[in-house]
Amino acid sequence: MATSMNWERLICDTRLGLEHHKETKSGVRSDFERDYDRLIFSSPFRRLQNKTQVFPLPGSIFVHNRLTHSLEVACVGRSLAGEIALRLHERYLHESWRGKLWNMGEIVAAACLAHDLGNPPFGHSGEKTIGEFFSNGNGKVFKEHLTPQQWDDLTHFEGNANSFRTLVHQFKGRRPGGFAMTYSTLASIVKYPYSSTHAGEKGKFGFFTTEKDIFEKIATELGMIKLASEKYCRHPLVYMVEAADDICYQVMDIEDGHKLKLLSTEETIDLLTGFFDDKRKAHMHEVMQNVADPNEKIVYLRSCVVGLLVQECAKTFVEHEDEILQGVFAGSLIDNISPLPKKGYKNCSDVAFKKLYRAGYVVDVDLAGIRIINLLLDKLTQAVLHPETNYSQLLLNKFPQQYDVHATTLFEKLQGVLDHISAMTDVYALNLYRQLDGISLPTV
């Protein structure tokens, strides 16, 4: 068993499904840049514009949705990976493969774009609702007809595992390899590189039973350390993707909370300057004296915080590189930054939990999302299980062709339902709910 991973294998441009079709391409784009561009132009990525990040989709005040969040995470991830590559390039100055390190930014940026592709409508409550439908809801009836691991896949439904499925599964009418992404980009989105058998109390895992062989093939090719059956250590670039996500959602949620007047300007300034020492704080307050617009003050502070956290996380990664390559690094990069910015991050996290994530209309959307997804699961699972009825046949016509609702096994039929629901935007899910519940009729 390998005791350490190495960058020469970890950075690999082999494409899933095209392993035997290697060819030299013209132009300036690398294969990892092609991954990024392929995602930007894809339908699943476009649909993120109508999926909730934290706050309900905006009216007159624009806050982050899944699309803008993913774009910002990709921007921060590229910068973070670039900082790390610069420092590691000096460390590996005499290695023949060190040029591969410059691909880190391209790989991480693509993985950041893809990290939320599998999330269902209505934010994280959508994930929990799907899992609870099977563990405590009407979906309990399926347990006796499924294997223990298939049941774990459903009751621990995970957006991260569904993102991996979205990218690699050969849906009906599609080519082998799914999006045909590079091995390194695919490995970099798997935050929890193990099956649902190892999900534990948190219920986190990285790939469904149906994609297990694909993940294991990728992990083996990249030299990722195997810890147990169906369990691996992370690809090192996952830490960069995770850090970029952590930075963006925490800091941007505070900015959104200020825009929505859930946080006062004074409170927001105190939170964002809390990452810095007194000397830097004094300079920041001096700069803000020349800015009258409160929102612009927050934009300035937000940019300072993001810049600081990128440097802190880059420093942490390089200092702990050996532990990361050996698969023994504990926690996330954010968990291991310097005490002062770490305290500032925790303060933001505590305030966000108390004042933002429990805000009245955030809770209202969560409650509505739970009701909507439960009804859709009820109606759609019954349709795929009893396709002989007229109602079911009409409802099955609403499924996109690529979802295999006529599969030969119960588990694959249920996955077809989850593929369809997970791909829905908030607006589409709401409209379909209204139609199926008799609240509204479609207009012509």
PDB file of N, CA and C in Angstrom, residues 376-426:
ATOM      1  N   LEU A 376     -43.179  15.875  -4.815  1.00  0.00           N
ATOM      2  CA  LEU A 376     -42.601  15.429  -6.083  1.00  0.00           C
ATOM      3  C   LEU A 376     -42.068  14.008  -5.962  1.00  0.00           C
ATOM      4  N   LEU A 377     -41.406  13.696  -4.855  1.00  0.00           N
ATOM      5  CA  LEU A 377     -40.911  12.331  -4.655  1.00  0.00           C
ATOM      6  C   LEU A 377     -42.056  11.335  -4.621  1.00  0.00           C
ATOM      7  N   ASP A 378     -43.121  11.682  -3.912  1.00  0.00           N
ATOM      8  CA  ASP A 378     -44.295  10.805  -3.847  1.00  0.00           C
ATOM      9  C   ASP A 378     -44.859  10.513  -5.230  1.00  0.00           C
ATOM     10  N   LYS A 379     -45.138  11.583  -5.974  1.00  0.00           N
ATOM     11  CA  LYS A 379     -45.797  11.441  -7.273  1.00  0.00           C
ATOM     12  C   LYS A 379     -44.905  10.748  -8.301  1.00  0.00           C
ATOM     13  N   LEU A 380     -43.616  11.141  -8.339  1.00  0.00           N
ATOM     14  CA  LEU A 380     -42.730  10.615  -9.379  1.00  0.00           C
ATOM     15  C   LEU A 380     -42.319   9.170  -9.113  1.00  0.00           C
ATOM     16  N   THR A 381     -42.103   8.811  -7.844  1.00  0.00           N
ATOM     17  CA  THR A 381     -41.772   7.408  -7.571  1.00  0.00           C
ATOM     18  C   THR A 381     -42.945   6.501  -7.896  1.00  0.00           C
ATOM     19  N   GLN A 382     -44.152   6.939  -7.592  1.00  0.00           N
ATOM     20  CA  GLN A 382     -45.324   6.128  -7.928  1.00  0.00           C
ATOM     21  C   GLN A 382     -45.483   5.987  -9.443  1.00  0.00           C
ATOM     22  N   ALA A 383     -45.130   7.034 -10.170  1.00  0.00           N
ATOM     23  CA  ALA A 383     -45.248   6.986 -11.628  1.00  0.00           C
ATOM     24  C   ALA A 383     -44.290   5.964 -12.234  1.00  0.00           C
ATOM     25  N   VAL A 384     -43.046   5.921 -11.742  1.00  0.00           N
ATOM     26  CA  VAL A 384     -42.074   4.985 -12.317  1.00  0.00           C
ATOM     27  C   VAL A 384     -42.343   3.550 -11.867  1.00  0.00           C
ATOM     28  N   LEU A 385     -42.981   3.394 -10.707  1.00  0.00           N
ATOM     29  CA  LEU A 385     -43.268   2.046 -10.215  1.00  0.00           C
ATOM     30  C   LEU A 385     -44.563   1.475 -10.793  1.00  0.00           C
ATOM     31  N   HIS A 386     -45.460   2.351 -11.192  1.00  0.00           N
ATOM     32  CA  HIS A 386     -46.749   1.913 -11.754  1.00  0.00           C
ATOM     33  C   HIS A 386     -47.014   2.642 -13.071  1.00  0.00           C
ATOM     34  N   PRO A 387     -46.186   2.377 -14.070  1.00  0.00           N
ATOM     35  CA  PRO A 387     -46.285   3.112 -15.335  1.00  0.00           C
ATOM     36  C   PRO A 387     -47.513   2.753 -16.164  1.00  0.00           C
ATOM     37  N   GLU A 388     -48.268   1.745 -15.722  1.00  0.00           N
ATOM     38  CA  GLU A 388     -49.409   1.288 -16.520  1.00  0.00           C
ATOM     39  C   GLU A 388     -50.606   2.220 -16.429  1.00  0.00           C
ATOM     40  N   THR A 389     -50.674   3.063 -15.414  1.00  0.00           N
ATOM     41  CA  THR A 389     -51.842   3.944 -15.275  1.00  0.00           C
ATOM     42  C   THR A 389     -51.729   5.140 -16.213  1.00  0.00           C
ATOM     43  N   ASN A 390     -52.856   5.700 -16.568  1.00  0.00           N
ATOM     44  CA  ASN A 390     -52.861   6.859 -17.458  1.00  0.00           C
ATOM     45  C   ASN A 390     -52.152   8.044 -16.821  1.00  0.00           C
ATOM     46  N   TYR A 391     -52.386   8.255 -15.525  1.00  0.00           N
ATOM     47  CA  TYR A 391     -51.746   9.368 -14.816  1.00  0.00           C
ATOM     48  C   TYR A 391     -50.224   9.215 -14.856  1.00  0.00           C
ATOM     49  N   SER A 392     -49.757   7.996 -14.612  1.00  0.00           N
ATOM     50  CA  SER A 392     -48.315   7.757 -14.614  1.00  0.00           C
ATOM     51  C   SER A 392     -47.715   7.992 -15.995  1.00  0.00           C
ATOM     52  N   GLN A 393     -48.420   7.530 -17.023  1.00  0.00           N
ATOM     53  CA  GLN A 393     -47.891   7.711 -18.380  1.00  0.00           C
ATOM     54  C   GLN A 393     -47.764   9.188 -18.733  1.00  0.00           C
ATOM     55  N   LEU A 394     -48.758   9.968 -18.333  1.00  0.00           N
ATOM     56  CA  LEU A 394     -48.687  11.407 -18.587  1.00  0.00           C
ATOM     57  C   LEU A 394     -47.528  12.041 -17.810  1.00  0.00           C
ATOM     58  N   LEU A 395     -47.370  11.634 -16.564  1.00  0.00           N
ATOM     59  CA  LEU A 395     -46.312  12.207 -15.740  1.00  0.00           C
ATOM     60  C   LEU A 395     -44.925  11.798 -16.225  1.00  0.00           C
ATOM     61  N   LEU A 396     -44.797  10.559 -16.688  1.00  0.00           N
ATOM     62  CA  LEU A 396     -43.505  10.085 -17.197  1.00  0.00           C
ATOM     63  C   LEU A 396     -43.078  10.854 -18.446  1.00  0.00           C
ATOM     64  N   ASN A 397     -44.047  11.405 -19.174  1.00  0.00           N
ATOM     65  CA  ASN A 397     -43.709  12.212 -20.350  1.00  0.00           C
ATOM     66  C   ASN A 397     -42.967  13.495 -19.970  1.00  0.00           C
ATOM     67  N   LYS A 398     -43.046  13.885 -18.700  1.00  0.00           N
ATOM     68  CA  LYS A 398     -42.372  15.096 -18.253  1.00  0.00           C
ATOM     69  C   LYS A 398     -40.903  14.847 -17.901  1.00  0.00           C
ATOM     70  N   PHE A 399     -40.511  13.568 -17.843  1.00  0.00           N
ATOM     71  CA  PHE A 399     -39.114  13.240 -17.548  1.00  0.00           C
ATOM     72  C   PHE A 399     -38.247  13.494 -18.781  1.00  0.00           C
ATOM     73  N   PRO A 400     -37.106  14.149 -18.626  1.00  0.00           N
ATOM     74  CA  PRO A 400     -36.162  14.226 -19.740  1.00  0.00           C
ATOM     75  C   PRO A 400     -35.736  12.830 -20.179  1.00  0.00           C
ATOM     76  N   GLN A 401     -35.454  12.674 -21.446  1.00  0.00           N
ATOM     77  CA  GLN A 401     -35.200  11.355 -22.028  1.00  0.00           C
ATOM     78  C   GLN A 401     -34.006  10.649 -21.398  1.00  0.00           C
ATOM     79  N   GLN A 402     -33.013  11.405 -20.916  1.00  0.00           N
ATOM     80  CA  GLN A 402     -31.788  10.758 -20.439  1.00  0.00           C
ATOM     81  C   GLN A 402     -31.939  10.031 -19.105  1.00  0.00           C
ATOM     82  N   TYR A 403     -33.036  10.278 -18.378  1.00  0.00           N
ATOM     83  CA  TYR A 403     -33.216   9.631 -17.080  1.00  0.00           C
ATOM     84  C   TYR A 403     -33.963   8.311 -17.254  1.00  0.00           C
ATOM     85  N   ASP A 404     -33.331   7.231 -16.825  1.00  0.00           N
ATOM     86  CA  ASP A 404     -33.813   5.885 -17.149  1.00  0.00           C
ATOM     87  C   ASP A 404     -34.881   5.432 -16.159  1.00  0.00           C
ATOM     88  N   VAL A 405     -36.102   5.935 -16.337  1.00  0.00           N
ATOM     89  CA  VAL A 405     -37.196   5.565 -15.439  1.00  0.00           C
ATOM     90  C   VAL A 405     -37.794   4.208 -15.797  1.00  0.00           C
ATOM     91  N   HIS A 406     -37.336   3.621 -16.897  1.00  0.00           N
ATOM     92  CA  HIS A 406     -37.792   2.283 -17.282  1.00  0.00           C
ATOM     93  C   HIS A 406     -36.681   1.255 -17.072  1.00  0.00           C
ATOM     94  N   ALA A 407     -35.763   1.539 -16.170  1.00  0.00           N
ATOM     95  CA  ALA A 407     -34.655   0.628 -15.880  1.00  0.00           C
ATOM     96  C   ALA A 407     -35.178  -0.709 -15.352  1.00  0.00           C
ATOM     97  N   THR A 408     -34.311  -1.695 -15.346  1.00  0.00           N
ATOM     98  CA  THR A 408     -34.740  -3.042 -14.961  1.00  0.00           C
ATOM     99  C   THR A 408     -34.754  -3.245 -13.453  1.00  0.00           C
ATOM    100  N   THR A 409     -34.047  -2.401 -12.684  1.00  0.00           N
ATOM    101  CA  THR A 409     -34.002  -2.585 -11.226  1.00  0.00           C
ATOM    102  C   THR A 409     -34.710  -1.424 -10.525  1.00  0.00           C
ATOM    103  N   LEU A 410     -35.222  -1.705  -9.342  1.00  0.00           N
ATOM    104  CA  LEU A 410     -35.895  -0.687  -8.545  1.00  0.00           C
ATOM    105  C   LEU A 410     -34.946   0.460  -8.209  1.00  0.00           C
ATOM    106  N   PHE A 411     -33.725   0.137  -7.814  1.00  0.00           N
ATOM    107  CA  PHE A 411     -32.778   1.183  -7.410  1.00  0.00           C
ATOM    108  C   PHE A 411     -32.509   2.151  -8.554  1.00  0.00           C
ATOM    109  N   GLU A 412     -32.315   1.626  -9.754  1.00  0.00           N
ATOM    110  CA  GLU A 412     -32.040   2.499 -10.898  1.00  0.00           C
ATOM    111  C   GLU A 412     -33.259   3.351 -11.250  1.00  0.00           C
ATOM    112  N   LYS A 413     -34.451   2.818 -11.069  1.00  0.00           N
ATOM    113  CA  LYS A 413     -35.660   3.617 -11.293  1.00  0.00           C
ATOM    114  C   LYS A 413     -35.735   4.769 -10.295  1.00  0.00           C
ATOM    115  N   LEU A 414     -35.441   4.456  -9.036  1.00  0.00           N
ATOM    116  CA  LEU A 414     -35.458   5.504  -8.015  1.00  0.00           C
ATOM    117  C   LEU A 414     -34.376   6.540  -8.294  1.00  0.00           C
ATOM    118  N   GLN A 415     -33.229   6.085  -8.768  1.00  0.00           N
ATOM    119  CA  GLN A 415     -32.172   7.046  -9.123  1.00  0.00           C
ATOM    120  C   GLN A 415     -32.609   7.939 -10.278  1.00  0.00           C
ATOM    121  N   GLY A 416     -33.381   7.383 -11.221  1.00  0.00           N
ATOM    122  CA  GLY A 416     -33.904   8.209 -12.306  1.00  0.00           C
ATOM    123  C   GLY A 416     -34.782   9.332 -11.786  1.00  0.00           C
ATOM    124  N   VAL A 417     -35.582   9.035 -10.770  1.00  0.00           N
ATOM    125  CA  VAL A 417     -36.415  10.062 -10.142  1.00  0.00           C
ATOM    126  C   VAL A 417     -35.536  11.121  -9.477  1.00  0.00           C
ATOM    127  N   LEU A 418     -34.524  10.669  -8.731  1.00  0.00           N
ATOM    128  CA  LEU A 418     -33.644  11.606  -8.034  1.00  0.00           C
ATOM    129  C   LEU A 418     -32.811  12.431  -9.017  1.00  0.00           C
ATOM    130  N   ASP A 419     -32.415  11.821 -10.133  1.00  0.00           N
ATOM    131  CA  ASP A 419     -31.698  12.583 -11.173  1.00  0.00           C
ATOM    132  C   ASP A 419     -32.573  13.730 -11.663  1.00  0.00           C
ATOM    133  N   HIS A 420     -33.850  13.438 -11.912  1.00  0.00           N
ATOM    134  CA  HIS A 420     -34.773  14.449 -12.434  1.00  0.00           C
ATOM    135  C   HIS A 420     -35.016  15.556 -11.404  1.00  0.00           C
ATOM    136  N   ILE A 421     -35.314  15.183 -10.171  1.00  0.00           N
ATOM    137  CA  ILE A 421     -35.607  16.185  -9.143  1.00  0.00           C
ATOM    138  C   ILE A 421     -34.369  17.020  -8.829  1.00  0.00           C
ATOM    139  N   SER A 422     -33.204  16.383  -8.740  1.00  0.00           N
ATOM    140  CA  SER A 422     -31.981  17.119  -8.416  1.00  0.00           C
ATOM    141  C   SER A 422     -31.631  18.143  -9.486  1.00  0.00           C
ATOM    142  N   ALA A 423     -31.960  17.839 -10.719  1.00  0.00           N
ATOM    143  CA  ALA A 423     -31.638  18.756 -11.815  1.00  0.00           C
ATOM    144  C   ALA A 423     -32.595  19.944 -11.891  1.00  0.00           C
ATOM    145  N   MET A 424     -33.724  19.856 -11.196  1.00  0.00           N
ATOM    146  CA  MET A 424     -34.720  20.932 -11.277  1.00  0.00           C
ATOM    147  C   MET A 424     -34.210  22.231 -10.653  1.00  0.00           C
ATOM    148  N   THR A 425     -34.619  23.349 -11.228  1.00  0.00           N
ATOM    149  CA  THR A 425     -34.419  24.637 -10.575  1.00  0.00           C
ATOM    150  C   THR A 425     -35.510  24.816  -9.522  1.00  0.00           C
ATOM    151  N   ASP A 426     -35.311  25.775  -8.636  1.00  0.00           N
ATOM    152  CA  ASP A 426     -36.337  26.060  -7.630  1.00  0.00           C
ATOM    153  C   ASP A 426     -37.661  26.413  -8.297  1.00  0.00           C
TER     154      ASP A 426
END
